[in-house]
Amino acid sequence: MLNEYSFGDIYIRHAIDESPDDRDFTMHIHEQCEIYFFVSGDVEYLVEGSKYPLDGYTLMIMQPAEAHKPKIAANSRYERYAINFPVGHFSSIDPEGRLIRAFTERPLGQNNMFASSEIDTSLVKKLFSEMCDTDGDYDKQLTITTHLLMLLDMISRAYAVKGALVNEAQTVAERIILYINTHLFEDISVPSLAKHFYLSASQFSRVFKQATGAAPWEYITKKRLTAAKEMLRNGHSAQNACESCGFRDYSVFYRAYTKHFGCAPKYSVDK
């Protein structure tokens, strides 16, 4: 069951899967911020190599281009809410970006989760329920706007208490992901990456997929395409985006972009 609604650059949904299958949930990357609220299920959330076991009423946040995937451990009823919004959505009332520091100042895969001991998850559930259940476009859009502001204020305050602690990458998977994101647009390949970490190509791919839910090259390609779309949105040419984001062949870039986003690169600025 899916209840979804969008207006402008905002997209909100309430989804329930009675018998979820992990194969139906792939690693994905958004161009926007995401607030995800887990209600029930047997789920472990993977974010950039970090693993978050989820209890009922757990809130997760993802920044733009932060790869994430729910890993379904059992086919028990899986219920969640989520809302996506642009980084600058409230820039007119918060030009310093204080409300979104939990998204913009946080290293990839760190401090994504807020448990009920850190944030009022009962209020979060109430806010999401009202945003999804309000009828009428005007009333619904007004509710979403005001409630999203409340959510961001709650997250900002909880993040300040939690502290923006930065943990050094410890596991092999964490070091691999950090290295890839540091060298994302360079001439890298799975064999060269495996060699760098003293692993065989098969070992490298296995470690990576266990940590992210995706094959290494799928992850790299989606990251590059997301960055390219952002460049196009900011007025760069498709050729410039292709070259700047690590694609060596424009035809390869064009086909990958069109397949992933469902439109040719030159039209992404209008999406």
Tab-separated table of C-alpha atoms in Angstrom:
chain	number	residue	atom	x	y	z
A	1	MET	CA	0.000	0.000	0.000
A	2	LEU	CA	1.346	3.396	-0.952
A	3	ASN	CA	-0.034	6.832	-0.125
A	4	GLU	CA	2.056	9.471	-1.893
A	5	TYR	CA	1.824	13.145	-2.697
A	6	SER	CA	4.082	15.699	-4.344
A	7	PHE	CA	4.057	19.418	-5.002
A	8	GLY	CA	6.898	21.510	-6.287
A	9	ASP	CA	10.108	19.821	-5.164
A	10	ILE	CA	8.491	18.075	-2.180
A	11	TYR	CA	7.619	14.381	-2.270
A	12	ILE	CA	6.067	12.548	0.691
A	13	ARG	CA	4.888	8.984	1.036
A	14	HIS	CA	3.490	6.472	3.512
A	15	ALA	CA	4.186	2.896	2.436
A	16	ILE	CA	3.282	-0.508	3.830
A	17	ASP	CA	4.449	-3.881	2.536
A	18	GLU	CA	2.718	-6.792	4.189
A	19	SER	CA	5.264	-9.344	2.931
A	20	PRO	CA	8.380	-7.418	1.844
A	21	ASP	CA	11.060	-9.084	-0.271
A	22	ASP	CA	14.594	-7.729	0.047
A	23	ARG	CA	15.117	-8.163	-3.698
A	24	ASP	CA	12.548	-5.425	-4.302
A	25	PHE	CA	14.569	-2.837	-2.333
A	26	THR	CA	17.702	-1.712	-4.141
A	27	MET	CA	20.388	0.755	-3.175
A	28	HIS	CA	19.320	4.233	-4.257
A	29	ILE	CA	20.563	7.801	-4.232
A	30	HIS	CA	18.425	10.951	-4.120
A	31	GLU	CA	19.298	14.441	-5.294
A	32	GLN	CA	17.418	15.809	-2.285
A	33	CYS	CA	17.456	15.485	1.474
A	34	GLU	CA	15.336	12.707	2.919
A	35	ILE	CA	13.695	12.199	6.297
A	36	TYR	CA	12.715	8.549	6.719
A	37	PHE	CA	10.598	7.351	9.617
A	38	PHE	CA	10.529	3.638	10.345
A	39	VAL	CA	7.346	2.363	11.992
A	40	SER	CA	7.578	-1.433	11.903
A	41	GLY	CA	9.290	-4.394	10.292
A	42	ASP	CA	12.482	-6.413	10.505
A	43	VAL	CA	14.898	-4.065	8.778
A	44	GLU	CA	18.533	-3.037	8.869
A	45	TYR	CA	19.314	0.214	7.068
A	46	LEU	CA	22.544	0.507	5.072
A	47	VAL	CA	23.925	4.005	4.525
A	48	GLU	CA	27.319	4.429	2.872
A	49	GLY	CA	28.722	1.319	4.553
A	50	SER	CA	27.210	1.984	7.983
A	51	LYS	CA	24.591	-0.438	9.292
A	52	TYR	CA	21.669	0.749	11.401
A	53	PRO	CA	19.421	-1.914	12.981
A	54	LEU	CA	15.983	-0.306	13.187
A	55	ASP	CA	13.555	-0.536	16.081
A	56	GLY	CA	9.966	0.639	15.847
A	57	TYR	CA	9.716	4.443	15.643
A	58	THR	CA	13.225	5.244	14.435
A	59	LEU	CA	14.067	8.315	12.369
A	60	MET	CA	16.765	8.356	9.695
A	61	ILE	CA	18.116	11.273	7.669
A	62	MET	CA	19.957	11.188	4.352
A	63	GLN	CA	21.690	14.064	2.625
A	64	PRO	CA	21.718	14.480	-1.175
A	65	ALA	CA	23.797	11.800	-2.950
A	66	GLU	CA	24.032	9.662	0.199
A	67	ALA	CA	23.532	6.038	-0.907
A	68	HIS	CA	21.104	4.033	1.207
A	69	LYS	CA	19.124	0.814	1.219
A	70	PRO	CA	16.738	-0.975	3.587
A	71	LYS	CA	17.890	-4.559	4.089
A	72	ILE	CA	14.850	-6.725	4.786
A	73	ALA	CA	15.686	-9.449	7.286
A	74	ALA	CA	12.231	-11.086	7.385
A	75	ASN	CA	8.947	-10.662	5.558
A	76	SER	CA	7.097	-9.149	8.486
A	77	ARG	CA	4.922	-6.080	7.868
A	78	TYR	CA	7.153	-3.191	6.794
A	79	GLU	CA	5.708	0.292	7.376
A	80	ARG	CA	7.485	3.616	6.919
A	81	TYR	CA	7.064	7.267	6.040
A	82	ALA	CA	9.492	9.428	4.074
A	83	ILE	CA	9.716	12.960	2.742
A	84	ASN	CA	12.207	14.386	0.240
A	85	PHE	CA	12.966	18.077	-0.140
A	86	PRO	CA	15.704	20.271	-1.652
A	87	VAL	CA	18.541	21.536	0.521
A	88	GLY	CA	17.536	25.135	-0.137
A	89	HIS	CA	13.782	24.720	0.289
A	90	PHE	CA	13.611	27.020	3.326
A	91	SER	CA	16.526	29.293	2.418
A	92	SER	CA	14.257	32.347	2.368
A	93	ILE	CA	13.520	31.983	6.085
A	94	ASP	CA	16.776	30.263	7.064
A	95	PRO	CA	19.488	31.752	4.818
A	96	GLU	CA	22.255	30.437	7.114
A	97	GLY	CA	21.007	26.876	6.715
A	98	ARG	CA	20.855	26.191	10.438
A	99	LEU	CA	17.853	23.907	10.118
A	100	ILE	CA	19.646	21.567	7.729
A	101	ARG	CA	23.061	21.336	9.388
A	102	ALA	CA	22.309	17.730	10.311
A	103	PHE	CA	22.218	17.073	6.562
A	104	THR	CA	24.929	19.375	5.226
A	105	GLU	CA	27.589	19.158	7.950
A	106	ARG	CA	27.495	15.418	8.512
A	107	PRO	CA	30.024	13.049	6.907
A	108	LEU	CA	28.581	10.357	4.650
A	109	GLY	CA	27.131	7.436	6.563
A	110	GLN	CA	27.574	8.953	10.019
A	111	ASN	CA	24.933	10.019	12.572
A	112	ASN	CA	22.070	9.103	10.242
A	113	MET	CA	19.843	7.633	12.944
A	114	PHE	CA	17.806	9.174	15.766
A	115	ALA	CA	16.203	6.770	18.228
A	116	SER	CA	13.255	7.459	20.522
A	117	SER	CA	15.712	8.373	23.283
A	118	GLU	CA	17.077	11.217	21.134
A	119	ILE	CA	13.963	12.653	19.514
A	120	ASP	CA	10.221	12.692	20.201
A	121	THR	CA	9.301	9.916	17.782
A	122	SER	CA	5.650	9.944	18.867
A	123	LEU	CA	5.440	13.539	17.667
A	124	VAL	CA	7.298	12.597	14.484
A	125	LYS	CA	4.677	9.914	13.816
A	126	LYS	CA	1.866	12.429	14.428
A	127	LEU	CA	3.438	14.975	12.061
A	128	PHE	CA	3.917	12.431	9.282
A	129	SER	CA	0.377	11.072	9.738
A	130	GLU	CA	-1.129	14.546	9.451
A	131	MET	CA	0.983	15.409	6.402
A	132	CYS	CA	-0.144	12.257	4.604
A	133	ASP	CA	-3.772	12.183	5.738
A	134	THR	CA	-4.841	15.826	5.321
A	135	ASP	CA	-7.267	16.270	2.405
A	136	GLY	CA	-7.400	19.049	-0.168
A	137	ASP	CA	-4.370	20.432	-1.982
A	138	TYR	CA	-4.228	23.769	-0.169
A	139	ASP	CA	-4.644	22.299	3.302
A	140	LYS	CA	-2.280	19.428	2.546
A	141	GLN	CA	0.470	21.676	1.182
A	142	LEU	CA	0.118	24.035	4.139
A	143	THR	CA	0.318	21.099	6.561
A	144	ILE	CA	3.371	19.643	4.828
A	145	THR	CA	5.178	22.989	4.825
A	146	THR	CA	4.549	23.758	8.492
A	147	HIS	CA	5.151	20.199	9.688
A	148	LEU	CA	8.364	19.827	7.695
A	149	LEU	CA	9.663	22.952	9.417
A	150	MET	CA	8.796	21.388	12.769
A	151	LEU	CA	10.579	18.163	11.814
A	152	LEU	CA	13.688	20.037	10.742
A	153	ASP	CA	13.709	22.020	13.984
A	154	MET	CA	13.435	18.786	15.998
A	155	ILE	CA	16.225	17.137	14.004
A	156	SER	CA	18.443	20.211	14.268
A	157	ARG	CA	18.077	20.303	18.051
A	158	ALA	CA	18.622	16.553	18.416
A	159	TYR	CA	21.690	16.733	16.181
A	160	ALA	CA	23.156	19.542	18.287
A	161	VAL	CA	22.780	17.392	21.399
A	162	LYS	CA	24.143	14.312	19.679
A	163	GLY	CA	27.139	16.277	18.497
A	164	ALA	CA	28.701	16.223	15.064
A	165	LEU	CA	31.205	13.571	16.034
A	166	VAL	CA	33.286	12.273	13.152
A	167	ASN	CA	34.457	8.710	13.463
A	168	GLU	CA	37.445	7.564	11.470
A	169	ALA	CA	36.664	4.792	8.999
A	170	GLN	CA	37.495	1.508	10.728
A	171	THR	CA	36.202	-1.402	8.685
A	172	VAL	CA	37.505	-2.327	5.261
A	173	ALA	CA	34.124	-1.421	3.759
A	174	GLU	CA	34.142	2.019	5.394
A	175	ARG	CA	37.657	2.697	4.126
A	176	ILE	CA	36.689	1.566	0.635
A	177	ILE	CA	33.633	3.829	0.517
A	178	LEU	CA	35.590	6.810	1.825
A	179	TYR	CA	38.302	6.212	-0.783
A	180	ILE	CA	35.793	5.886	-3.646
A	181	ASN	CA	33.992	9.107	-2.713
A	182	THR	CA	37.315	10.931	-2.430
A	183	HIS	CA	38.362	9.731	-5.895
A	184	LEU	CA	34.879	9.390	-7.438
A	185	PHE	CA	35.557	11.360	-10.619
A	186	GLU	CA	39.029	9.968	-11.249
A	187	ASP	CA	39.974	7.059	-13.508
A	188	ILE	CA	39.092	4.240	-11.113
A	189	SER	CA	37.981	0.683	-11.779
A	190	VAL	CA	36.986	-2.307	-9.680
A	191	PRO	CA	40.273	-4.151	-10.374
A	192	SER	CA	42.348	-1.083	-9.444
A	193	LEU	CA	40.291	-0.499	-6.303
A	194	ALA	CA	40.603	-4.154	-5.275
A	195	LYS	CA	44.363	-3.986	-5.797
A	196	HIS	CA	44.598	-0.823	-3.703
A	197	PHE	CA	42.953	-2.618	-0.775
A	198	TYR	CA	44.899	-5.872	-1.300
A	199	LEU	CA	41.781	-7.835	-2.192
A	200	SER	CA	40.855	-9.962	-5.155
A	201	ALA	CA	38.147	-8.484	-7.394
A	202	SER	CA	35.612	-11.029	-6.110
A	203	GLN	CA	36.507	-10.344	-2.456
A	204	PHE	CA	36.272	-6.609	-3.056
A	205	SER	CA	32.841	-6.898	-4.695
A	206	ARG	CA	31.531	-9.168	-1.945
A	207	VAL	CA	32.681	-6.857	0.869
A	208	PHE	CA	31.262	-3.840	-0.928
A	209	LYS	CA	27.852	-5.344	-1.658
A	210	GLN	CA	27.450	-6.579	1.906
A	211	ALA	CA	28.071	-3.035	3.140
A	212	THR	CA	26.002	-1.063	0.621
A	213	GLY	CA	23.559	-3.456	-1.009
A	214	ALA	CA	24.967	-2.658	-4.448
A	215	ALA	CA	27.756	-3.793	-6.722
A	216	PRO	CA	30.770	-1.422	-6.750
A	217	TRP	CA	30.337	-0.194	-10.303
A	218	GLU	CA	26.593	0.321	-9.850
A	219	TYR	CA	27.358	2.504	-6.826
A	220	ILE	CA	30.046	4.494	-8.655
A	221	THR	CA	27.847	5.017	-11.718
A	222	LYS	CA	24.814	6.183	-9.727
A	223	LYS	CA	26.977	8.579	-7.718
A	224	ARG	CA	28.472	10.040	-10.892
A	225	LEU	CA	25.080	10.368	-12.583
A	226	THR	CA	23.607	12.134	-9.555
A	227	ALA	CA	26.504	14.603	-9.569
A	228	ALA	CA	26.098	15.134	-13.315
A	229	LYS	CA	22.386	15.887	-12.932
A	230	GLU	CA	23.185	18.485	-10.287
A	231	MET	CA	25.686	20.126	-12.664
A	232	LEU	CA	23.044	20.236	-15.404
A	233	ARG	CA	20.574	21.752	-12.962
A	234	ASN	CA	23.137	24.466	-12.266
A	235	GLY	CA	23.475	25.337	-15.953
A	236	HIS	CA	26.447	23.267	-17.108
A	237	SER	CA	26.412	21.586	-20.496
A	238	ALA	CA	25.912	17.829	-20.810
A	239	GLN	CA	29.422	17.477	-22.226
A	240	ASN	CA	30.927	19.351	-19.291
A	241	ALA	CA	28.936	17.258	-16.809
A	242	CYS	CA	30.064	14.091	-18.539
A	243	GLU	CA	33.750	14.987	-18.407
A	244	SER	CA	33.669	16.468	-14.897
A	245	CYS	CA	31.888	13.488	-13.353
A	246	GLY	CA	34.280	10.774	-14.446
A	247	PHE	CA	32.751	9.583	-17.705
A	248	ARG	CA	35.349	9.200	-20.432
A	249	ASP	CA	32.895	8.528	-23.274
A	250	TYR	CA	29.897	10.757	-23.936
A	251	SER	CA	27.847	8.004	-25.563
A	252	VAL	CA	28.304	5.804	-22.469
A	253	PHE	CA	27.291	8.740	-20.265
A	254	TYR	CA	24.275	9.531	-22.451
A	255	ARG	CA	22.965	5.967	-22.403
A	256	ALA	CA	23.539	5.547	-18.653
A	257	TYR	CA	21.906	8.893	-17.846
A	258	THR	CA	18.893	8.248	-20.058
A	259	LYS	CA	18.391	4.767	-18.619
A	260	HIS	CA	18.714	5.932	-15.005
A	261	PHE	CA	16.670	9.149	-15.140
A	262	GLY	CA	14.341	8.372	-18.040
A	263	CYS	CA	15.315	11.459	-20.029
A	264	ALA	CA	18.222	12.796	-22.042
A	265	PRO	CA	20.879	14.773	-20.090
A	266	LYS	CA	20.104	18.113	-21.713
A	267	TYR	CA	16.567	18.034	-20.330
A	268	SER	CA	17.503	17.328	-16.710
A	269	VAL	CA	17.743	21.003	-15.869
A	270	ASP	CA	13.975	21.165	-16.214
A	271	LYS	CA	13.221	18.079	-14.106
